[in-house]
Amino acid sequence: MKNHKKLNEMKLKLTLFFILTVFTIKAQFVDFHRDSVMLRNIYTQALTEGKAYNWLHHICYNVGARLSGSYGEKKMIAYTQEELEKLGLKVNLQSVMVPHWVRGLPEYAYIETAKDKTINVPILALGGSVATPATGIKASVVEFKSLQDLENADINQVVGKIVFLNGALPNAMINTFDAYGACGSQRYSGARIAVDKGAVAVIVRSLSHKVDDHPHTGVMSYENLPKSRQIPAAAISTQGADLLSSLLSLNPNLQFYFKQNCRTLADVPSSNVIAEIKGSTYPDEIIAFGAHLDSWDVGHGAHDDGAGVAQSMEVIRIFNHLNYKPKRTIRIVLFANEENGARGGLKYAEESKKRNENHIFALESDAGGFAPRGFAFSGEAKKIAKVKSWGKLFEPYYIHLFEKGYPGTDINPLKNDRTLLAGLTPDSQRYFDHHHCQTDVFEAVNKRELELGAATMASMIYLIDQYGLD
Amino acid sequence: MKNHKKLNEMKLKLTLFFILTVFTIKAQFVDFHRDSVMLRNIYTQALTEGKAYNWLHHICYNVGARLSGSYGEKKMIAYTQEELEKLGLKVNLQSVMVPHWVRGLPEYAYIETAKDKTINVPILALGGSVATPATGIKASVVEFKSLQDLENADINQVVGKIVFLNGALPNAMINTFDAYGACGSQRYSGARIAVDKGAVAVIVRSLSHKVDDHPHTGVMSYENLPKSRQIPAAAISTQGADLLSSLLSLNPNLQFYFKQNCRTLADVPSSNVIAEIKGSTYPDEIIAFGAHLDSWDVGHGAHDDGAGVAQSMEVIRIFNHLNYKPKRTIRIVLFANEENGARGGLKYAEESKKRNENHIFALESDAGGFAPRGFAFSGEAKKIAKVKSWGKLFEPYYIHLFEKGYPGTDINPLKNDRTLLAGLTPDSQRYFDHHHCQTDVFEAVNKRELELGAATMASMIYLIDQYGLD
């Protein structure tokens, strides 16, 4: 009897197991079908009626470059507010003080190989650098292949000279962001280290794989160095760097002259541009996504980060157009001052913490408007695994990367135990050809690639809105 | 006792299973380790000492456009032969007769909206088309959105008119080659169909996603239509097509004028350029790879298919440099006349069949020099599955596509039960912006993307050489 009962219990369990399995499979199938239709609609919207490319065109040609504190930045805030309002959103401008560094008159530089024999080379002051004296700086040059080499150098080698940091992005790295990371410190900390060795200025090889005549600027820092000890720092084009290096090998006593006219003014007020669609079921669970409003002051800031801004607005437009009502709160955040201070991201995280907000997910597009390949995640392994389990839905769109990685500067301050952070990961090969340089223009962005990125963002936001991350 | 024996047998089996499993895992691990090191070496070679970009530069600027039968084509054959010989190979020029179509003086076209009110529009004769009469053609225009619409049209709508085929590449398709395939027939067969409806000429919307002023040529065919009934066919730029379409909606009686000066001369001799490294262990098993030598006569033919030629030569250079001795015969084939006749591929397959050669694998690069994403295979499912099982090795290089698909025009004639055919699949988004058009220039190819493609080809060839496909 006992055994018989057990057998019956087992049969019952097996039957239940079978029923549950079938139901689960069916439920998954139904969702997969519904979700794949939704993703198809999202991509079709982006590719056939997308506005991202038009927005980007306006940002590039009517707003233009928009470094923090500039007139362009003000225009960008006004423009994105206006366009978000046109999408039916109520926009909140979140105040934040930002640095105000200005380039002034264009830089000028030459290599002097002998008396009255000079060759001009293209340079750009690094963001945050001080100017040279009004008459410029002329000195002999000491070259290092890395910041490490400078750190290890004997002070007598360096004192009174211009330090030339000529580390090239390592070509063998497949992901160019890794290559950038591998020698970014020569730009950021070069001046700080050079001061301790008695250098009078720093010239840094542009952080680009491309050998051409376009110098790439970017932020540098003196850390806590008093004003009186700060020395000017500039980027030289990669071609200029190769030329300087070979001329130095022929004549170690050549002189380098440059003049730059930049300065740091007092901090100015700016704003993060924020808008949201309240969630119907879980309004307290926030899904934030965005990009940064500012750019460097050369080129259009098309890939960095006009593309991200246009894509983020497009996410809202697509949801509107498809009449999608999110369960969770969907919030667009366009950040002030990513480039030279990251104040927008810090401010947003700080205010959000004060209000005890619960971000379940934050997504940033700040790696260029190239063909999207997936996402880089930062957060709990099981949340990443959950997202990865949706990979099949993305296969028709060639989206295949769902890996751990750095999500982006603007959302990084939101890091905590609960929130999953993600960066959209486009193909990286061409990014540093244009980054922080006058070639980062509208024409360097492909319409379809930009649109595919926006659709990929919207698809991920849709899935997280549907299923949450717990 | 019996049971005891069984238990012992079972223990033995389990032990054997355990030992075999460990050995198998170890064997796989050793191979995986060795292969991943080899792939890393291949990619590093391509990205740090690659010659593909230099070769492409020469092809673009010193050889230039190279339509079959042109002087450029002769230069291309001589140049690739010379460069392969520099790599230590004995080159075989395989003779093949190819078509010889020439554009003559540039085309000229305008829309006449009223007497003495004309607007010029950019056109290009389609490859293989006849010329207009010396004074050009002027006629009213009838627009169709697809070849199907033309086929369904009443003859009275068309007779005596210029047929304007204005089918746009469907934007919603993710893979742009699918979009091209979806409306390629309007270019290829438009004239043939229009003749039966009594049209005097055909103007075809360029097969490009981009709306700009650059018309895209490409091959067309009259099939078996006698010379006397052939009508001129030209491509109009996408911007020109949009303009013509909107002007037609305002004034259906507007006139279109164009003049083109092309003609087809007698076939001329050309060559496939072939070289190989004999296999050390299985010399009769051939792994062929290559691209096509010819291009259209506008632009540089940089993506189509200078990139493929440079990448194929780079495969040999990488193996040479890494001192790799293949087990199987590795053969580079640079095909004549892919664009307007595919005679090179047909000839190669025919000669190979005569010699009863055994191609286990043939790989073609003819989809642009963009960032590689994988391969499109044609062949036995179990061979494709075997290749797919190597996917893990490609992950560090973001290569993730191992799917069925069209391998390419040049190797397609090799199709049989035994051979696995494959096309290198780069990202497709920008390809049709440049395809068959004057913007297909050196500058449209990114150095790293080109190099990654070459390394991806070399890696696949290496793995097939090591493991075969059975």
mmCIF file with all atom_site columns, C-alpha atoms in Angstrom, chain B residues 127-285:
data_model
loop_
_atom_site.group_PDB
_atom_site.id
_atom_site.type_symbol
_atom_site.label_atom_id
_atom_site.label_alt_id
_atom_site.label_comp_id
_atom_site.label_asym_id
_atom_site.label_entity_id
_atom_site.label_seq_id
_atom_site.pdbx_PDB_ins_code
_atom_site.Cartn_x
_atom_site.Cartn_y
_atom_site.Cartn_z
_atom_site.occupancy
_atom_site.B_iso_or_equiv
_atom_site.pdbx_formal_charge
_atom_site.auth_seq_id
_atom_site.auth_comp_id
_atom_site.auth_asym_id
_atom_site.auth_atom_id
_atom_site.pdbx_PDB_model_num
ATOM 1   C CA . GLY B 1 127 ? 27.361 47.641 -68.372 1.00 0.00 ? 127 GLY B CA 1
ATOM 2   C CA . GLY B 1 128 ? 26.520 45.873 -71.608 1.00 0.00 ? 128 GLY B CA 1
ATOM 3   C CA . SER B 1 129 ? 24.061 48.510 -72.766 1.00 0.00 ? 129 SER B CA 1
ATOM 4   C CA . VAL B 1 130 ? 23.996 49.881 -76.273 1.00 0.00 ? 130 VAL B CA 1
ATOM 5   C CA . ALA B 1 131 ? 24.490 53.579 -76.921 1.00 0.00 ? 131 ALA B CA 1
ATOM 6   C CA . THR B 1 132 ? 21.712 56.010 -77.632 1.00 0.00 ? 132 THR B CA 1
ATOM 7   C CA . PRO B 1 133 ? 21.619 57.398 -81.166 1.00 0.00 ? 133 PRO B CA 1
ATOM 8   C CA . ALA B 1 134 ? 24.335 60.041 -81.671 1.00 0.00 ? 134 ALA B CA 1
ATOM 9   C CA . THR B 1 135 ? 21.804 62.805 -81.017 1.00 0.00 ? 135 THR B CA 1
ATOM 10  C CA . GLY B 1 136 ? 20.509 61.111 -77.878 1.00 0.00 ? 136 GLY B CA 1
ATOM 11  C CA . ILE B 1 137 ? 17.019 60.006 -76.958 1.00 0.00 ? 137 ILE B CA 1
ATOM 12  C CA . LYS B 1 138 ? 14.244 62.298 -75.804 1.00 0.00 ? 138 LYS B CA 1
ATOM 13  C CA . ALA B 1 139 ? 10.892 60.884 -74.786 1.00 0.00 ? 139 ALA B CA 1
ATOM 14  C CA . SER B 1 140 ? 8.254  61.012 -72.108 1.00 0.00 ? 140 SER B CA 1
ATOM 15  C CA . VAL B 1 141 ? 8.684  58.819 -69.090 1.00 0.00 ? 141 VAL B CA 1
ATOM 16  C CA . VAL B 1 142 ? 6.632  56.090 -67.456 1.00 0.00 ? 142 VAL B CA 1
ATOM 17  C CA . GLU B 1 143 ? 7.596  55.211 -63.895 1.00 0.00 ? 143 GLU B CA 1
ATOM 18  C CA . PHE B 1 144 ? 7.332  51.794 -62.231 1.00 0.00 ? 144 PHE B CA 1
ATOM 19  C CA . LYS B 1 145 ? 8.185  50.945 -58.658 1.00 0.00 ? 145 LYS B CA 1
ATOM 20  C CA . SER B 1 146 ? 9.353  47.452 -59.565 1.00 0.00 ? 146 SER B CA 1
ATOM 21  C CA . LEU B 1 147 ? 10.127 45.170 -62.474 1.00 0.00 ? 147 LEU B CA 1
ATOM 22  C CA . GLN B 1 148 ? 6.966  43.262 -61.584 1.00 0.00 ? 148 GLN B CA 1
ATOM 23  C CA . ASP B 1 149 ? 4.898  46.418 -62.124 1.00 0.00 ? 149 ASP B CA 1
ATOM 24  C CA . LEU B 1 150 ? 6.494  46.839 -65.549 1.00 0.00 ? 150 LEU B CA 1
ATOM 25  C CA . GLU B 1 151 ? 5.756  43.206 -66.385 1.00 0.00 ? 151 GLU B CA 1
ATOM 26  C CA . ASN B 1 152 ? 2.124  43.728 -65.413 1.00 0.00 ? 152 ASN B CA 1
ATOM 27  C CA . ALA B 1 153 ? 1.781  47.013 -67.313 1.00 0.00 ? 153 ALA B CA 1
ATOM 28  C CA . ASP B 1 154 ? -0.433 47.516 -70.316 1.00 0.00 ? 154 ASP B CA 1
ATOM 29  C CA . ILE B 1 155 ? 1.662  47.924 -73.459 1.00 0.00 ? 155 ILE B CA 1
ATOM 30  C CA . ASN B 1 156 ? -0.156 51.186 -74.312 1.00 0.00 ? 156 ASN B CA 1
ATOM 31  C CA . GLN B 1 157 ? 1.198  52.754 -71.154 1.00 0.00 ? 157 GLN B CA 1
ATOM 32  C CA . VAL B 1 158 ? 4.768  52.064 -72.229 1.00 0.00 ? 158 VAL B CA 1
ATOM 33  C CA . VAL B 1 159 ? 5.088  52.126 -75.991 1.00 0.00 ? 159 VAL B CA 1
ATOM 34  C CA . GLY B 1 160 ? 7.373  54.881 -77.323 1.00 0.00 ? 160 GLY B CA 1
ATOM 35  C CA . LYS B 1 161 ? 8.375  55.956 -73.808 1.00 0.00 ? 161 LYS B CA 1
ATOM 36  C CA . ILE B 1 162 ? 11.400 55.764 -71.545 1.00 0.00 ? 162 ILE B CA 1
ATOM 37  C CA . VAL B 1 163 ? 10.736 53.250 -68.779 1.00 0.00 ? 163 VAL B CA 1
ATOM 38  C CA . PHE B 1 164 ? 11.849 54.551 -65.397 1.00 0.00 ? 164 PHE B CA 1
ATOM 39  C CA . LEU B 1 165 ? 12.336 51.693 -62.906 1.00 0.00 ? 165 LEU B CA 1
ATOM 40  C CA . ASN B 1 166 ? 12.362 53.362 -59.512 1.00 0.00 ? 166 ASN B CA 1
ATOM 41  C CA . GLY B 1 167 ? 12.439 50.473 -57.055 1.00 0.00 ? 167 GLY B CA 1
ATOM 42  C CA . ALA B 1 168 ? 14.388 51.510 -53.953 1.00 0.00 ? 168 ALA B CA 1
ATOM 43  C CA . LEU B 1 169 ? 16.418 49.046 -51.916 1.00 0.00 ? 169 LEU B CA 1
ATOM 44  C CA . PRO B 1 170 ? 14.119 48.020 -49.048 1.00 0.00 ? 170 PRO B CA 1
ATOM 45  C CA . ASN B 1 171 ? 15.570 49.699 -45.960 1.00 0.00 ? 171 ASN B CA 1
ATOM 46  C CA . ALA B 1 172 ? 14.060 47.386 -43.377 1.00 0.00 ? 172 ALA B CA 1
ATOM 47  C CA . MET B 1 173 ? 16.194 44.418 -44.428 1.00 0.00 ? 173 MET B CA 1
ATOM 48  C CA . ILE B 1 174 ? 19.118 44.139 -42.049 1.00 0.00 ? 174 ILE B CA 1
ATOM 49  C CA . ASN B 1 175 ? 21.520 42.468 -44.467 1.00 0.00 ? 175 ASN B CA 1
ATOM 50  C CA . THR B 1 176 ? 21.945 44.899 -47.351 1.00 0.00 ? 176 THR B CA 1
ATOM 51  C CA . PHE B 1 177 ? 22.836 42.070 -49.762 1.00 0.00 ? 177 PHE B CA 1
ATOM 52  C CA . ASP B 1 178 ? 19.290 40.781 -49.259 1.00 0.00 ? 178 ASP B CA 1
ATOM 53  C CA . ALA B 1 179 ? 17.989 44.254 -50.125 1.00 0.00 ? 179 ALA B CA 1
ATOM 54  C CA . TYR B 1 180 ? 20.185 44.325 -53.227 1.00 0.00 ? 180 TYR B CA 1
ATOM 55  C CA . GLY B 1 181 ? 18.957 40.872 -54.202 1.00 0.00 ? 181 GLY B CA 1
ATOM 56  C CA . ALA B 1 182 ? 15.363 42.003 -53.755 1.00 0.00 ? 182 ALA B CA 1
ATOM 57  C CA . CYS B 1 183 ? 15.539 44.585 -56.518 1.00 0.00 ? 183 CYS B CA 1
ATOM 58  C CA . GLY B 1 184 ? 18.653 43.744 -58.524 1.00 0.00 ? 184 GLY B CA 1
ATOM 59  C CA . SER B 1 185 ? 16.556 42.335 -61.366 1.00 0.00 ? 185 SER B CA 1
ATOM 60  C CA . GLN B 1 186 ? 15.277 45.788 -62.362 1.00 0.00 ? 186 GLN B CA 1
ATOM 61  C CA . ARG B 1 187 ? 18.816 46.626 -63.408 1.00 0.00 ? 187 ARG B CA 1
ATOM 62  C CA . TYR B 1 188 ? 19.709 43.257 -64.943 1.00 0.00 ? 188 TYR B CA 1
ATOM 63  C CA . SER B 1 189 ? 16.469 42.498 -66.802 1.00 0.00 ? 189 SER B CA 1
ATOM 64  C CA . GLY B 1 190 ? 14.751 45.899 -67.041 1.00 0.00 ? 190 GLY B CA 1
ATOM 65  C CA . ALA B 1 191 ? 15.691 46.551 -70.662 1.00 0.00 ? 191 ALA B CA 1
ATOM 66  C CA . ARG B 1 192 ? 14.737 43.034 -71.754 1.00 0.00 ? 192 ARG B CA 1
ATOM 67  C CA . ILE B 1 193 ? 11.257 43.351 -70.285 1.00 0.00 ? 193 ILE B CA 1
ATOM 68  C CA . ALA B 1 194 ? 10.794 46.958 -71.438 1.00 0.00 ? 194 ALA B CA 1
ATOM 69  C CA . VAL B 1 195 ? 11.515 46.039 -75.058 1.00 0.00 ? 195 VAL B CA 1
ATOM 70  C CA . ASP B 1 196 ? 8.494  43.727 -75.117 1.00 0.00 ? 196 ASP B CA 1
ATOM 71  C CA . LYS B 1 197 ? 6.362  46.652 -73.984 1.00 0.00 ? 197 LYS B CA 1
ATOM 72  C CA . GLY B 1 198 ? 7.660  48.897 -76.765 1.00 0.00 ? 198 GLY B CA 1
ATOM 73  C CA . ALA B 1 199 ? 9.858  51.184 -74.636 1.00 0.00 ? 199 ALA B CA 1
ATOM 74  C CA . VAL B 1 200 ? 12.599 53.230 -76.308 1.00 0.00 ? 200 VAL B CA 1
ATOM 75  C CA . ALA B 1 201 ? 15.008 53.199 -73.345 1.00 0.00 ? 201 ALA B CA 1
ATOM 76  C CA . VAL B 1 202 ? 15.296 52.298 -69.668 1.00 0.00 ? 202 VAL B CA 1
ATOM 77  C CA . ILE B 1 203 ? 16.438 54.429 -66.754 1.00 0.00 ? 203 ILE B CA 1
ATOM 78  C CA . VAL B 1 204 ? 17.001 52.503 -63.517 1.00 0.00 ? 204 VAL B CA 1
ATOM 79  C CA . ARG B 1 205 ? 17.244 53.835 -59.981 1.00 0.00 ? 205 ARG B CA 1
ATOM 80  C CA . SER B 1 206 ? 20.726 53.144 -58.613 1.00 0.00 ? 206 SER B CA 1
ATOM 81  C CA . LEU B 1 207 ? 20.927 50.112 -56.341 1.00 0.00 ? 207 LEU B CA 1
ATOM 82  C CA . SER B 1 208 ? 22.063 52.022 -53.267 1.00 0.00 ? 208 SER B CA 1
ATOM 83  C CA . HIS B 1 209 ? 20.575 52.871 -49.875 1.00 0.00 ? 209 HIS B CA 1
ATOM 84  C CA . LYS B 1 210 ? 22.227 56.261 -49.943 1.00 0.00 ? 210 LYS B CA 1
ATOM 85  C CA . VAL B 1 211 ? 20.403 59.205 -51.437 1.00 0.00 ? 211 VAL B CA 1
ATOM 86  C CA . ASP B 1 212 ? 23.093 61.144 -53.289 1.00 0.00 ? 212 ASP B CA 1
ATOM 87  C CA . ASP B 1 213 ? 24.249 62.269 -56.722 1.00 0.00 ? 213 ASP B CA 1
ATOM 88  C CA . HIS B 1 214 ? 26.377 59.259 -57.634 1.00 0.00 ? 214 HIS B CA 1
ATOM 89  C CA . PRO B 1 215 ? 24.839 56.827 -60.100 1.00 0.00 ? 215 PRO B CA 1
ATOM 90  C CA . HIS B 1 216 ? 25.763 53.139 -59.670 1.00 0.00 ? 216 HIS B CA 1
ATOM 91  C CA . THR B 1 217 ? 26.418 51.095 -62.780 1.00 0.00 ? 217 THR B CA 1
ATOM 92  C CA . GLY B 1 218 ? 26.432 47.285 -63.025 1.00 0.00 ? 218 GLY B CA 1
ATOM 93  C CA . VAL B 1 219 ? 25.772 44.558 -65.510 1.00 0.00 ? 219 VAL B CA 1
ATOM 94  C CA . MET B 1 220 ? 22.547 44.257 -67.538 1.00 0.00 ? 220 MET B CA 1
ATOM 95  C CA . SER B 1 221 ? 21.502 41.734 -70.141 1.00 0.00 ? 221 SER B CA 1
ATOM 96  C CA . TYR B 1 222 ? 19.395 41.682 -73.292 1.00 0.00 ? 222 TYR B CA 1
ATOM 97  C CA . GLU B 1 223 ? 19.412 37.872 -73.160 1.00 0.00 ? 223 GLU B CA 1
ATOM 98  C CA . ASN B 1 224 ? 18.745 36.596 -76.672 1.00 0.00 ? 224 ASN B CA 1
ATOM 99  C CA . LEU B 1 225 ? 17.313 39.844 -78.021 1.00 0.00 ? 225 LEU B CA 1
ATOM 100 C CA . PRO B 1 226 ? 18.630 40.638 -81.519 1.00 0.00 ? 226 PRO B CA 1
ATOM 101 C CA . LYS B 1 227 ? 20.887 43.683 -81.780 1.00 0.00 ? 227 LYS B CA 1
ATOM 102 C CA . SER B 1 228 ? 18.243 45.565 -83.762 1.00 0.00 ? 228 SER B CA 1
ATOM 103 C CA . ARG B 1 229 ? 15.774 45.493 -80.885 1.00 0.00 ? 229 ARG B CA 1
ATOM 104 C CA . GLN B 1 230 ? 18.178 46.425 -78.068 1.00 0.00 ? 230 GLN B CA 1
ATOM 105 C CA . ILE B 1 231 ? 17.417 49.694 -76.265 1.00 0.00 ? 231 ILE B CA 1
ATOM 106 C CA . PRO B 1 232 ? 19.789 51.824 -74.170 1.00 0.00 ? 232 PRO B CA 1
ATOM 107 C CA . ALA B 1 233 ? 19.786 51.335 -70.395 1.00 0.00 ? 233 ALA B CA 1
ATOM 108 C CA . ALA B 1 234 ? 21.264 53.660 -67.811 1.00 0.00 ? 234 ALA B CA 1
ATOM 109 C CA . ALA B 1 235 ? 21.356 54.062 -64.039 1.00 0.00 ? 235 ALA B CA 1
ATOM 110 C CA . ILE B 1 236 ? 20.244 57.347 -62.525 1.00 0.00 ? 236 ILE B CA 1
ATOM 111 C CA . SER B 1 237 ? 21.524 58.531 -59.142 1.00 0.00 ? 237 SER B CA 1
ATOM 112 C CA . THR B 1 238 ? 19.124 57.999 -56.230 1.00 0.00 ? 238 THR B CA 1
ATOM 113 C CA . GLN B 1 239 ? 18.758 61.748 -55.817 1.00 0.00 ? 239 GLN B CA 1
ATOM 114 C CA . GLY B 1 240 ? 18.099 62.093 -59.545 1.00 0.00 ? 240 GLY B CA 1
ATOM 115 C CA . ALA B 1 241 ? 15.510 59.316 -59.300 1.00 0.00 ? 241 ALA B CA 1
ATOM 116 C CA . ASP B 1 242 ? 13.704 61.035 -56.424 1.00 0.00 ? 242 ASP B CA 1
ATOM 117 C CA . LEU B 1 243 ? 13.714 64.302 -58.366 1.00 0.00 ? 243 LEU B CA 1
ATOM 118 C CA . LEU B 1 244 ? 12.463 62.680 -61.550 1.00 0.00 ? 244 LEU B CA 1
ATOM 119 C CA . SER B 1 245 ? 9.725  60.894 -59.625 1.00 0.00 ? 245 SER B CA 1
ATOM 120 C CA . SER B 1 246 ? 8.457  64.029 -57.933 1.00 0.00 ? 246 SER B CA 1
ATOM 121 C CA . LEU B 1 247 ? 8.616  66.082 -61.130 1.00 0.00 ? 247 LEU B CA 1
ATOM 122 C CA . LEU B 1 248 ? 6.651  63.316 -62.864 1.00 0.00 ? 248 LEU B CA 1
ATOM 123 C CA . SER B 1 249 ? 3.959  63.529 -60.221 1.00 0.00 ? 249 SER B CA 1
ATOM 124 C CA . LEU B 1 250 ? 3.635  67.250 -61.007 1.00 0.00 ? 250 LEU B CA 1
ATOM 125 C CA . ASN B 1 251 ? 3.911  66.851 -64.755 1.00 0.00 ? 251 ASN B CA 1
ATOM 126 C CA . PRO B 1 252 ? 3.410  63.368 -66.242 1.00 0.00 ? 252 PRO B CA 1
ATOM 127 C CA . ASN B 1 253 ? 4.210  64.757 -69.685 1.00 0.00 ? 253 ASN B CA 1
ATOM 128 C CA . LEU B 1 254 ? 7.736  65.922 -68.920 1.00 0.00 ? 254 LEU B CA 1
ATOM 129 C CA . GLN B 1 255 ? 10.475 64.738 -71.264 1.00 0.00 ? 255 GLN B CA 1
ATOM 130 C CA . PHE B 1 256 ? 13.686 62.984 -70.388 1.00 0.00 ? 256 PHE B CA 1
ATOM 131 C CA . TYR B 1 257 ? 16.765 63.331 -72.544 1.00 0.00 ? 257 TYR B CA 1
ATOM 132 C CA . PHE B 1 258 ? 19.924 61.299 -72.362 1.00 0.00 ? 258 PHE B CA 1
ATOM 133 C CA . LYS B 1 259 ? 22.865 60.410 -74.457 1.00 0.00 ? 259 LYS B CA 1
ATOM 134 C CA . GLN B 1 260 ? 25.361 57.640 -73.861 1.00 0.00 ? 260 GLN B CA 1
ATOM 135 C CA . ASN B 1 261 ? 28.230 56.484 -76.002 1.00 0.00 ? 261 ASN B CA 1
ATOM 136 C CA . CYS B 1 262 ? 29.034 52.972 -74.866 1.00 0.00 ? 262 CYS B CA 1
ATOM 137 C CA . ARG B 1 263 ? 29.538 49.936 -77.045 1.00 0.00 ? 263 ARG B CA 1
ATOM 138 C CA . THR B 1 264 ? 30.453 46.284 -76.927 1.00 0.00 ? 264 THR B CA 1
ATOM 139 C CA . LEU B 1 265 ? 33.579 45.326 -78.846 1.00 0.00 ? 265 LEU B CA 1
ATOM 140 C CA . ALA B 1 266 ? 34.752 41.816 -79.696 1.00 0.00 ? 266 ALA B CA 1
ATOM 141 C CA . ASP B 1 267 ? 35.799 39.568 -76.808 1.00 0.00 ? 267 ASP B CA 1
ATOM 142 C CA . VAL B 1 268 ? 39.445 39.857 -75.800 1.00 0.00 ? 268 VAL B CA 1
ATOM 143 C CA . PRO B 1 269 ? 41.884 37.509 -74.075 1.00 0.00 ? 269 PRO B CA 1
ATOM 144 C CA . SER B 1 270 ? 42.432 37.897 -70.363 1.00 0.00 ? 270 SER B CA 1
ATOM 145 C CA . SER B 1 271 ? 43.717 35.708 -67.536 1.00 0.00 ? 271 SER B CA 1
ATOM 146 C CA . ASN B 1 272 ? 42.986 34.277 -64.143 1.00 0.00 ? 272 ASN B CA 1
ATOM 147 C CA . VAL B 1 273 ? 46.046 34.706 -61.931 1.00 0.00 ? 273 VAL B CA 1
ATOM 148 C CA . ILE B 1 274 ? 46.757 31.496 -60.008 1.00 0.00 ? 274 ILE B CA 1
ATOM 149 C CA . ALA B 1 275 ? 49.498 30.385 -57.643 1.00 0.00 ? 275 ALA B CA 1
ATOM 150 C CA . GLU B 1 276 ? 49.794 27.726 -54.973 1.00 0.00 ? 276 GLU B CA 1
ATOM 151 C CA . ILE B 1 277 ? 51.743 26.212 -52.123 1.00 0.00 ? 277 ILE B CA 1
ATOM 152 C CA . LYS B 1 278 ? 51.781 22.433 -52.488 1.00 0.00 ? 278 LYS B CA 1
ATOM 153 C CA . GLY B 1 279 ? 50.447 20.513 -49.491 1.00 0.00 ? 279 GLY B CA 1
ATOM 154 C CA . SER B 1 280 ? 52.997 18.452 -47.564 1.00 0.00 ? 280 SER B CA 1
ATOM 155 C CA . THR B 1 281 ? 50.626 15.625 -46.556 1.00 0.00 ? 281 THR B CA 1
ATOM 156 C CA . TYR B 1 282 ? 47.548 15.803 -48.795 1.00 0.00 ? 282 TYR B CA 1
ATOM 157 C CA . PRO B 1 283 ? 48.710 17.629 -51.924 1.00 0.00 ? 283 PRO B CA 1
ATOM 158 C CA . ASP B 1 284 ? 45.613 16.537 -53.854 1.00 0.00 ? 284 ASP B CA 1
ATOM 159 C CA . GLU B 1 285 ? 43.239 18.247 -51.432 1.00 0.00 ? 285 GLU B CA 1
#
